[in-house]
XYZ file of C-alpha atoms in Angstrom:
712
model
C 0.000 0.000 0.000
C 1.411 3.436 -0.891
C 2.537 5.621 1.993
C 0.202 8.470 1.117
C -2.690 6.001 1.132
C -1.892 4.889 4.690
C -1.857 8.550 5.796
C -5.274 9.056 4.257
C -6.538 6.063 6.226
C -5.510 7.574 9.561
C -7.223 10.881 8.604
C -10.436 8.984 7.793
C -10.596 7.431 11.264
C -10.171 10.826 12.894
C -12.829 12.368 10.723
C -15.350 9.582 11.373
C -14.687 9.871 15.103
C -15.305 13.644 15.072
C -18.666 13.283 13.333
C -20.326 12.239 16.575
C -19.633 15.743 17.841
C -21.297 17.577 14.934
C -24.179 19.928 15.700
C -27.621 19.387 14.209
C -26.927 22.065 11.606
C -23.512 20.609 10.744
C -25.066 17.178 10.357
C -27.775 18.605 8.078
C -25.179 20.349 5.906
C -23.048 17.208 5.723
C -26.078 15.112 4.747
C -27.045 17.388 1.870
C -23.450 17.435 0.634
C -23.449 13.623 0.753
C -26.774 13.552 -1.046
C -25.568 15.786 -3.890
C -22.183 14.105 -4.204
C -23.860 10.701 -4.351
C -26.117 11.928 -7.160
C -23.080 13.273 -8.982
C -21.375 9.890 -8.769
C -24.494 8.015 -9.895
C -25.908 10.262 -12.587
C -22.922 12.252 -13.908
C -20.692 9.305 -14.748
C -18.816 9.989 -11.548
C -18.101 6.395 -10.500
C -16.184 5.439 -13.678
C -14.220 8.660 -13.407
C -13.404 7.900 -9.778
C -12.210 4.399 -10.616
C -9.638 5.779 -13.031
C -7.680 7.358 -10.192
C -9.334 6.495 -6.878
C -6.186 6.823 -4.758
C -6.221 10.564 -5.425
C -9.857 11.052 -4.548
C -10.100 9.940 -0.957
C -12.003 13.136 -0.073
C -14.964 11.708 -1.956
C -14.991 8.621 0.241
C -14.783 10.817 3.327
C -17.831 12.793 2.257
C -19.983 9.791 1.491
C -18.691 8.060 4.664
C -17.403 4.974 2.935
C -14.487 3.322 4.678
C -11.734 2.945 2.132
C -10.533 -0.181 3.937
C -13.547 -1.969 2.527
C -12.292 -1.258 -0.992
C -8.770 -2.415 -0.335
C -7.497 -5.146 -2.643
C -10.824 -5.212 -4.547
C -11.073 -5.156 -8.298
C -12.714 -2.258 -10.119
C -16.034 -4.065 -10.854
C -16.380 -4.886 -7.168
C -15.494 -1.322 -6.137
C -17.982 0.006 -8.666
C -20.761 -2.135 -7.257
C -20.017 -1.106 -3.651
C -19.921 2.566 -4.596
C -23.162 2.287 -6.525
C -25.015 0.579 -3.720
C -23.675 2.985 -1.136
C -24.633 6.088 -3.181
C -28.103 4.679 -3.830
C -28.602 4.248 -0.111
C -27.570 7.873 0.456
C -30.169 9.245 -1.919
C -33.031 7.138 -0.641
C -34.007 9.801 1.864
C -34.166 13.558 1.257
C -31.829 15.296 3.742
C -33.286 17.495 6.463
C -32.613 21.228 6.257
C -32.132 22.593 9.737
C -29.812 25.383 10.734
C -28.948 29.036 10.239
C -27.725 28.824 6.658
C -31.044 27.345 5.554
C -33.054 29.877 7.582
C -31.007 32.786 6.254
C -31.269 31.581 2.692
C -35.041 31.359 3.135
C -35.056 35.026 4.219
C -33.036 35.993 1.142
C -35.290 33.926 -1.081
C -38.390 35.575 0.307
C -36.989 39.099 0.041
C -35.741 38.666 -3.514
C -38.694 36.492 -4.582
C -36.449 33.612 -5.635
C -38.208 30.546 -6.963
C -37.425 27.015 -5.717
C -34.957 26.338 -8.513
C -33.050 29.587 -7.897
C -32.978 28.915 -4.160
C -31.704 25.358 -4.619
C -29.046 26.468 -7.073
C -28.026 29.214 -4.657
C -27.664 26.735 -1.811
C -25.427 24.460 -3.878
C -23.205 27.398 -4.868
C -22.998 28.581 -1.238
C -21.833 25.195 0.028
C -19.292 24.964 -2.763
C -18.044 28.424 -1.778
C -17.896 27.596 1.940
C -16.165 24.209 1.722
C -13.022 23.887 -0.384
C -12.824 20.158 0.233
C -16.382 19.681 -0.974
C -15.728 21.734 -4.101
C -12.524 19.784 -4.808
C -14.536 16.581 -4.966
C -15.997 17.882 -8.220
C -12.543 18.202 -9.758
C -13.310 14.595 -10.628
C -15.302 15.887 -13.614
C -12.388 17.833 -15.064
C -12.779 21.163 -16.810
C -16.311 22.497 -16.975
C -17.893 24.681 -19.611
C -21.128 26.530 -18.897
C -22.996 23.834 -20.784
C -21.417 20.933 -18.859
C -21.994 22.805 -15.592
C -25.714 23.160 -16.327
C -25.879 19.488 -17.315
C -24.228 18.317 -14.103
C -26.341 20.624 -11.932
C -29.495 19.308 -13.581
C -28.634 15.769 -12.534
C -27.241 16.641 -9.106
C -30.169 18.865 -8.095
C -32.778 16.829 -9.991
C -33.952 19.884 -11.924
C -34.570 20.058 -15.687
C -31.481 21.370 -17.412
C -33.405 24.093 -19.219
C -34.624 25.497 -15.912
C -31.120 25.399 -14.410
C -29.751 27.207 -17.449
C -32.480 29.818 -17.239
C -31.909 30.443 -13.519
C -28.222 31.168 -14.107
C -28.613 33.427 -17.125
C -27.152 36.914 -16.714
C -30.502 38.452 -17.497
C -32.216 36.633 -14.638
C -32.711 37.487 -10.998
C -29.723 35.718 -9.437
C -27.277 37.513 -11.693
C -29.102 40.864 -11.828
C -29.246 41.048 -8.075
C -25.540 40.311 -7.757
C -26.141 37.238 -5.594
C -24.725 34.665 -7.976
C -23.103 34.796 -11.385
C -21.509 32.172 -13.579
C -17.938 32.846 -14.656
C -17.708 31.723 -18.269
C -13.920 31.932 -18.325
C -13.328 29.590 -15.358
C -13.267 25.808 -15.665
C -13.397 24.375 -12.128
C -16.564 23.970 -10.074
C -15.526 26.359 -7.304
C -14.496 29.057 -9.786
C -17.543 28.710 -12.024
C -19.771 30.010 -9.237
C -19.156 33.698 -8.574
C -20.993 34.120 -5.272
C -21.255 37.640 -3.872
C -18.102 38.096 -1.806
C -18.724 37.479 1.865
C -22.303 36.319 1.370
C -21.572 32.693 2.184
C -19.998 33.630 5.511
C -22.841 36.035 6.280
C -25.469 33.355 5.700
C -23.565 30.799 7.755
C -24.428 32.404 11.081
C -27.220 33.890 13.189
C -28.821 36.800 11.305
C -32.016 38.361 12.696
C -33.144 40.021 9.475
C -32.296 40.744 5.846
C -30.437 43.975 6.659
C -28.118 42.069 8.989
C -27.325 39.544 6.268
C -26.167 42.246 3.879
C -24.618 44.630 6.398
C -21.173 44.030 4.896
C -22.250 45.225 1.464
C -24.372 48.284 2.167
C -24.177 50.435 5.259
C -26.452 53.065 6.688
C -24.908 56.487 6.187
C -23.741 58.286 9.336
C -25.165 61.623 10.413
C -23.655 64.479 8.363
C -21.219 66.851 10.047
C -22.238 69.748 7.782
C -25.592 71.474 7.357
C -27.476 73.033 4.415
C -26.038 76.451 5.249
C -22.560 75.150 4.364
C -23.761 74.787 0.779
C -25.197 78.262 0.301
C -22.540 78.878 -2.333
C -24.329 76.327 -4.552
C -27.841 77.200 -3.458
C -29.374 76.988 -6.938
C -27.866 73.533 -7.551
C -28.751 72.440 -4.023
C -32.397 73.426 -4.402
C -32.584 71.707 -7.789
C -31.132 68.489 -6.350
C -33.507 68.633 -3.433
C -36.597 69.070 -5.593
C -35.508 66.343 -8.013
C -34.759 63.846 -5.249
C -38.024 64.577 -3.483
C -40.094 63.949 -6.609
C -38.207 60.804 -7.622
C -38.778 59.242 -4.202
C -42.395 60.235 -3.775
C -43.463 59.434 -7.327
C -41.565 56.105 -7.459
C -39.650 57.092 -10.588
C -37.066 54.519 -11.714
C -33.665 55.321 -13.108
C -32.918 58.317 -10.873
C -29.173 59.017 -11.117
C -27.152 62.004 -9.951
C -23.443 62.481 -10.692
C -21.492 64.795 -8.379
C -17.811 65.320 -9.123
C -14.996 67.484 -7.857
C -11.624 67.339 -6.075
C -11.243 65.130 -2.988
C -12.488 66.576 0.265
C -14.818 69.209 -1.192
C -17.833 67.814 0.644
C -19.489 65.607 -1.989
C -20.377 62.860 0.484
C -21.481 65.405 3.069
C -23.723 67.081 0.488
C -25.536 63.814 -0.194
C -25.916 63.087 3.523
C -27.217 66.588 4.212
C -29.734 66.370 1.356
C -30.977 62.955 2.477
C -31.398 64.069 6.056
C -33.230 67.228 5.057
C -35.671 65.220 2.926
C -36.064 62.564 5.626
C -34.688 59.839 3.366
C -32.763 56.745 4.416
C -29.339 56.921 2.805
C -27.316 53.754 2.324
C -23.742 53.683 1.070
C -22.022 50.991 -0.941
C -19.247 49.549 1.186
C -15.636 50.001 0.117
C -14.322 47.094 2.204
C -15.495 43.675 3.313
C -15.993 42.293 6.814
C -12.262 41.546 7.070
C -11.283 45.107 6.205
C -10.071 44.213 2.709
C -10.797 46.759 -0.014
C -13.511 45.619 -2.391
C -12.657 45.534 -6.065
C -14.542 47.646 -8.594
C -16.373 44.562 -9.787
C -17.399 43.634 -6.246
C -18.669 47.153 -5.577
C -20.792 47.171 -8.741
C -22.196 43.818 -7.682
C -22.937 45.270 -4.247
C -24.717 48.168 -5.948
C -26.893 45.779 -7.924
C -27.627 43.931 -4.723
C -28.506 47.113 -2.861
C -31.026 48.067 -5.525
C -32.838 44.765 -5.014
C -32.651 44.970 -1.233
C -33.977 48.530 -0.964
C -36.491 48.628 -3.822
C -39.350 47.457 -1.597
C -38.646 50.037 1.098
C -39.998 53.583 0.753
C -37.961 56.794 0.916
C -34.580 55.223 0.176
C -31.551 56.479 -1.697
C -28.120 55.070 -2.414
C -24.577 56.456 -2.576
C -21.783 54.992 -4.735
C -18.466 56.782 -4.173
C -15.300 56.922 -6.302
C -16.903 55.634 -9.479
C -13.847 56.677 -11.479
C -12.404 53.284 -10.480
C -15.036 51.640 -12.677
C -13.486 53.106 -15.791
C -9.961 51.890 -15.148
C -9.546 48.843 -17.339
C -12.494 46.889 -18.629
C -14.311 45.603 -15.558
C -17.602 45.704 -17.457
C -16.551 42.727 -19.521
C -16.896 40.437 -16.515
C -20.501 41.470 -16.075
C -21.353 41.210 -19.730
C -19.721 37.818 -20.059
C -17.226 38.639 -22.785
C -13.492 38.795 -22.422
C -13.290 41.626 -24.924
C -16.520 43.513 -25.008
C -17.314 45.900 -27.797
C -17.825 49.549 -26.938
C -21.447 49.283 -27.995
C -22.142 46.340 -25.683
C -20.356 47.953 -22.729
C -22.294 51.182 -23.127
C -25.529 49.289 -23.441
C -24.867 47.362 -20.230
C -23.920 50.492 -18.262
C -26.897 52.395 -19.594
C -29.155 49.552 -18.507
C -27.562 49.705 -15.059
C -28.506 53.388 -14.804
C -31.954 53.124 -16.321
C -33.283 50.206 -14.284
C -32.352 51.170 -10.747
C -35.414 51.391 -8.558
C -33.653 53.403 -5.847
C -32.322 56.912 -6.689
C -28.550 56.747 -6.686
C -25.805 59.321 -6.147
C -22.627 58.580 -8.057
C -19.596 60.448 -6.726
C -16.263 60.933 -8.470
C -13.045 62.825 -7.827
C -12.220 62.869 -11.530
C -14.405 62.329 -14.603
C -11.623 62.875 -17.151
C -11.554 59.213 -18.194
C -15.311 58.782 -18.331
C -16.833 58.395 -21.780
C -19.162 61.266 -22.670
C -21.686 58.640 -23.709
C -21.843 57.602 -20.047
C -21.944 61.147 -18.702
C -25.032 62.065 -20.668
C -26.936 59.173 -19.105
C -27.033 60.801 -15.689
C -30.115 62.872 -14.923
C -28.213 65.586 -13.108
C -24.482 66.318 -13.279
C -22.957 68.775 -10.841
C -19.415 69.889 -10.086
C -18.621 70.601 -6.443
C -15.509 72.722 -6.056
C -13.714 73.982 -2.963
C -16.207 76.138 -1.048
C -15.682 79.941 -1.033
C -13.704 81.780 1.607
C -16.756 82.651 3.705
C -17.796 79.001 3.900
C -14.236 77.903 4.653
C -14.122 80.414 7.483
C -17.453 79.152 8.810
C -16.293 75.517 8.728
C -12.983 76.463 10.389
C -14.811 78.329 13.135
C -17.223 75.466 13.818
C -14.590 72.727 13.588
C -12.260 74.612 15.951
C -14.875 75.977 18.356
C -13.328 74.000 21.222
C -9.788 74.870 20.151
C -7.903 77.922 21.381
C -7.200 79.741 18.097
C -7.677 83.408 17.294
C -10.257 84.880 14.952
C -7.445 86.503 12.983
C -5.764 83.133 12.486
C -9.022 81.620 11.206
C -9.515 84.535 8.811
C -5.997 84.093 7.446
C -6.352 80.316 7.031
C -9.678 80.792 5.265
C -7.763 82.584 2.509
C -6.351 79.246 1.356
C -8.358 78.701 -1.797
C -7.597 74.979 -2.048
C -8.570 74.158 1.535
C -11.360 71.532 1.421
C -13.729 70.841 4.335
C -12.358 67.326 4.827
C -8.848 68.656 5.459
C -10.199 71.158 7.984
C -12.133 68.565 9.972
C -9.230 66.098 9.993
C -6.738 68.775 11.085
C -9.079 69.734 13.935
C -9.321 66.074 14.983
C -5.537 65.580 14.925
C -4.968 68.798 16.868
C -7.477 67.671 19.484
C -5.650 64.346 19.832
C -2.303 66.138 20.281
C -3.930 68.135 23.082
C -1.672 71.192 23.072
C -2.850 74.008 25.385
C -0.775 76.961 24.177
C -2.675 78.960 21.466
C 0.532 79.625 19.518
C 1.442 75.944 19.516
C -2.105 74.904 18.581
C -2.052 77.254 15.601
C 1.409 76.028 14.625
C 0.245 72.390 14.736
C -2.826 73.170 12.656
C -0.837 75.104 10.070
C 1.648 72.252 9.801
C -1.086 69.609 9.438
C -3.053 71.611 6.880
C 0.019 72.794 4.979
C 1.561 69.342 4.620
C -1.747 67.861 3.490
C -2.264 70.556 0.856
C 1.298 70.123 -0.412
C 0.763 66.376 -0.684
C -2.375 67.104 -2.709
C -0.324 69.247 -5.094
C -1.645 72.624 -3.931
C 0.225 75.790 -3.088
C 0.364 76.674 0.569
C 0.785 80.325 1.416
C -1.077 82.313 4.052
C -1.286 86.084 3.912
C -1.157 87.774 7.289
C -3.325 90.719 6.324
C -5.708 91.932 3.675
C -4.505 95.523 3.473
C -1.353 97.534 4.047
C -1.176 99.080 7.480
C -1.051 102.696 6.351
C -3.354 102.551 3.358
C -5.106 105.861 2.755
C -6.938 106.731 -0.519
C -5.685 110.270 -0.199
C -2.163 108.967 -0.747
C -3.086 107.531 -4.134
C -2.896 109.540 -7.356
C -5.292 108.459 -10.044
C -6.776 109.861 -13.228
C -10.234 109.930 -11.599
C -11.433 110.535 -8.026
C -11.270 107.232 -6.096
C -13.693 108.266 -3.365
C -16.432 108.972 -5.877
C -15.809 105.659 -7.655
C -15.804 103.787 -4.342
C -19.143 105.320 -3.334
C -20.625 104.539 -6.739
C -19.543 100.900 -6.583
C -20.990 100.610 -3.097
C -24.346 101.797 -4.432
C -24.457 99.817 -7.690
C -22.756 96.651 -6.473
C -21.184 96.054 -9.883
C -18.490 97.503 -12.098
C -15.430 96.712 -14.168
C -12.201 98.535 -13.436
C -8.858 98.439 -15.187
C -6.109 99.774 -12.935
C -2.795 100.535 -14.626
C 0.416 102.274 -13.773
C 3.885 101.623 -12.388
C 4.448 98.922 -9.745
C 3.807 99.939 -6.150
C 1.437 102.833 -6.934
C -1.408 101.196 -4.979
C -3.462 99.299 -7.578
C -3.811 96.038 -5.628
C -3.986 97.930 -2.342
C -6.996 99.865 -3.640
C -8.770 96.591 -4.514
C -8.222 95.372 -0.947
C -9.376 98.688 0.462
C -12.478 98.642 -1.734
C -13.414 95.117 -0.630
C -13.027 96.102 3.019
C -15.037 99.299 2.548
C -17.870 97.414 0.815
C -17.683 94.628 3.433
C -17.097 92.030 0.737
C -14.485 89.299 0.532
C -11.616 89.896 -1.841
C -10.945 87.110 -4.307
C -7.435 87.904 -5.524
C -5.890 85.962 -8.389
C -2.554 86.197 -10.135
C -1.713 84.922 -13.579
C 0.242 82.063 -12.002
C -2.943 80.925 -10.238
C -4.904 80.710 -13.494
C -2.507 79.663 -16.244
C -2.543 75.923 -16.897
C -0.010 73.944 -18.896
C -2.739 71.906 -20.618
C -4.785 73.202 -23.530
C -8.130 74.407 -22.294
C -7.071 74.329 -18.648
C -6.595 78.099 -18.398
C -10.058 78.749 -19.820
C -11.575 76.408 -17.230
C -9.682 78.163 -14.437
C -10.949 81.535 -15.643
C -14.522 80.240 -15.544
C -13.994 78.814 -12.050
C -12.544 82.125 -10.892
C -15.659 84.045 -11.875
C -17.959 81.310 -10.558
C -16.212 81.430 -7.182
C -16.487 85.202 -6.992
C -20.174 85.019 -7.878
C -20.842 82.368 -5.245
C -19.055 84.373 -2.571
C -20.397 87.742 -3.793
C -16.921 89.159 -3.492
C -14.699 91.674 -5.212
C -12.677 89.875 -7.885
C -9.124 91.093 -8.497
C -7.066 89.730 -11.381
C -3.483 90.905 -11.027
C -1.055 90.790 -13.939
C -4.022 91.041 -16.308
C -1.721 91.676 -19.249
C -1.000 87.912 -19.223
C -4.599 87.339 -20.419
C -5.720 90.561 -22.110
C -2.779 90.913 -24.466
C -3.401 92.261 -27.950
C -4.826 89.383 -30.057
C -3.416 90.790 -33.278
C 0.014 89.551 -32.198
C -1.187 86.074 -31.161
C 0.734 83.186 -32.665
C -1.248 80.391 -31.019
C -4.974 79.734 -31.019
C -5.030 79.259 -27.246
C -3.857 82.836 -26.754
C -7.013 84.048 -28.479
C -9.322 81.622 -26.692
C -8.011 82.734 -23.303
C -8.784 86.377 -24.090
C -12.192 85.428 -25.454
C -13.039 83.387 -22.366
C -12.089 86.230 -20.039
C -14.148 88.736 -22.031
C -17.202 86.489 -22.008
C -16.927 85.931 -18.262
C -16.465 89.664 -17.692
C -19.645 90.523 -19.557
C -21.674 87.916 -17.664
C -20.278 88.819 -14.250
C -22.644 90.968 -12.213
C -20.253 91.802 -9.393
C -17.167 94.000 -9.124
C -14.256 92.934 -11.304
C -10.850 94.608 -11.158
C -7.880 94.071 -13.446
C -4.483 95.498 -12.619
C -1.481 95.741 -14.916
C 1.865 97.468 -15.222
C 1.831 97.111 -19.028
C -1.149 99.046 -20.304
C 0.194 99.303 -23.845
C 0.037 95.516 -24.289
C -3.680 95.175 -23.641
C -6.246 94.255 -26.284
C -8.247 97.260 -27.507
C -11.515 95.311 -27.557
C -10.889 94.183 -23.999
C -10.313 97.730 -22.796
C -13.722 98.784 -24.093
C -15.334 96.347 -21.646
C -14.091 98.288 -18.630
C -16.256 101.004 -17.080
C -13.197 102.754 -15.646
C -9.614 102.787 -16.814
C -7.735 104.334 -13.925
C -4.098 105.333 -14.148
C -2.146 105.176 -10.891
C 0.856 107.526 -10.751
C 3.723 108.378 -8.419
C 3.356 110.191 -5.115
C 3.229 113.950 -4.931
C 5.620 115.608 -2.474
C 2.990 116.286 0.189
C 1.771 112.691 -0.116
C 5.299 111.351 0.302
C 5.812 113.381 3.451
C 2.444 112.314 4.876
C 3.256 108.677 4.173
C 6.669 109.000 5.830
C 5.013 110.422 8.945
C 2.610 107.471 8.861
C 5.481 105.007 9.055
C 7.802 106.806 11.525
C 5.668 109.632 12.912
C 6.868 109.341 16.497
C 10.495 109.721 15.486
C 9.738 112.779 13.305
C 7.775 114.510 16.069
C 10.874 114.496 18.269
C 12.916 116.431 15.705
C 13.517 120.164 15.645
C 11.908 122.207 12.833
C 15.352 122.656 11.276
C 15.987 118.926 11.233
C 12.520 118.258 9.798
C 13.233 120.682 6.963
C 16.461 118.867 6.265
C 14.666 115.552 5.758
C 11.993 117.230 3.635
C 14.681 118.471 1.299
C 16.078 114.966 1.067
C 12.670 113.684 -0.022
C 12.541 116.362 -2.739
C 15.522 114.751 -4.374
C 13.899 111.318 -4.622
C 11.881 110.827 -7.822
C 9.151 108.260 -8.613
C 8.228 107.381 -5.050
C 5.310 104.987 -4.549
C 3.491 103.647 -1.479
C 5.020 100.295 -2.337
C 8.514 101.739 -1.868
C 7.650 102.829 1.673
C 6.222 99.407 2.518
C 9.323 97.650 1.153
C 11.679 99.887 3.132
C 9.688 99.378 6.329
C 9.963 95.573 5.985
C 13.688 95.877 5.390
C 14.350 98.123 8.400
C 12.125 96.034 10.651
C 14.354 93.040 9.923
C 17.417 95.184 10.731
C 15.827 96.631 13.885
C 16.084 100.173 12.471
C 12.468 100.944 11.570
C 12.581 104.362 13.345
C 15.886 105.460 11.797
C 14.830 108.430 9.607
C 18.146 108.859 7.808
C 18.350 105.169 6.973
C 14.692 105.162 5.909
C 15.250 107.976 3.361
C 18.517 106.434 2.205
C 16.734 103.137 1.607
C 13.995 104.926 -0.359
C 16.713 106.314 -2.632
C 18.076 102.811 -3.141
C 14.601 101.486 -4.041
C 14.122 104.174 -6.687
C 17.573 103.530 -8.178
C 16.396 100.129 -9.424
C 13.584 101.607 -11.539
C 14.164 101.634 -15.260
C 11.852 104.490 -16.295
C 13.894 107.442 -14.978
C 12.200 110.885 -15.018
C 13.800 113.991 -16.506
C 13.239 116.081 -13.381
C 12.808 115.605 -9.675
C 9.567 116.085 -7.808
C 9.111 119.283 -5.805
C 7.078 120.291 -2.802
C 4.244 122.776 -3.051
C 4.660 126.199 -1.490
C 2.368 125.514 1.423
C 4.198 122.320 2.253
């Protein structure tokens, strides 16, 4: 006797001995396995196949509880007869069906309205999935095609082959619900059955109801952390979504699908949760991981979505959320559902369209990126909405609420809210991490938060730079020289609420500072953009950024400042590339449609497009300081030091200022920063000397120096 055969014999004795300790349910499961395996041996030509290589199929004998010692030294005809008689005795009595797996399957069958054939087929597939040894017994039959599988199942389950085939068709309930599919590409019994991942384990245990059985596949959405007021910047879209979702649910309309896309962390999931809660709907989310914590594949998540539709369709006021659908379009996962290794584009689109059109429960589909999605798919969604980073006011609100128990200053929150790429998810996570750290010092808390937020934004590919103030400390409109009265323009803009201004002139003359002052005076947020913020290296990207810039300003009802406007409004007659023209055109279109206050600033007025200039209500030239303005500004920066001087000494410094041409408010600000670093901010002589140095770097030298008026 071969050594391996003697080892098998010892294992048999142990197994037989342990059977006396089986529970009622375990005995019932073993009996039905024996019953089906016996039918396979009798009616699927299994006995002759076994006799060809019986020493390698001892698991079969274990299952049918036939002591292999009784077959020892027997010839094949004798073994055949013993096997036949034994299998016939096993199928004389229908096995009892007692235990949790049978009870749970009955619940599934009732909920999904499975017929007896579908339920029986499902049970066979579940037991194959649960027991590797049982499934390996069917390796006896070699490679299986779909046709041979249906033939064997017909004989094993005692069901007409046509009915078995029909039950396992992809168009039928088992497959459509995601419970059970047949893998056409696989050849072994255990691989042919594609049972919903984790379902077998879920059914093989105590489950009080249908929701418990499928808890690993769909989960009840948690309570949202945001509220409707956090989405005021998309109020029109929000109201439209709300009305649509309400009508779909209350009128039992099938095929309700909403696509929401935008960068990670912008609040897409929160938006859906907030909407559902407001409408008093039960929101369920497709799980992203199984009961073991393993990430579900795209195919498994689609299957779970199909399942969820069937589970929830009988319950009123339900909706469903499927996140990160961009994963579905990586590769060709649809082929596995359609049943073709290389599916044609037409077939794939047809299958996906059917998926969208037949869902009984309204579904939200969320994506971080729709770039790779076929436009043919996109047009199948009822509503498509982009959710961008919320405006500054909303960011400030979320920061305030998230950090209400954290010792940070209002000024710090205002400065952090300036970060245009700061999504709500990053804010909430930073607040959580800071709370865990548990620092008590306000300075240290703010430092931790800045570090957490900054590193996250950098990892996401965003710029991280916080401005410490909105305006210069000594800004005064009376210190600005323009071609039209600023005070009158400011009052007019405050009354009308709209206007287009082109500010031009040398650097440092106060163009950007006036935009900040105007926003503060009108109590509106300033949305400041530079060319570097808008220009994109990809064709069409700049145009999209321009549109987003205006959309953000509209949502926030702020003053929009575009610095370095000459980068976009350059004369189109000199354009050498088509994208140069399209960028100008896009900006002009957005300007005309924008109902708020839009300001462009440039140092290169001569380069601007003539047609673009006509769109501006005001074209204001900013020029250098007059002598009295320069003196007033100097007193603003170092007034205390000047007040201590004698009249003679004051006159001396005034004469020094006379000799400095082309002074701007920006020069004074630059010198103050320099002397602050050196610890000499009140040194008058050094201040004036530094002003002279600043002017020396200017290329457009005047022919004469400025002079003071007689009264000065």
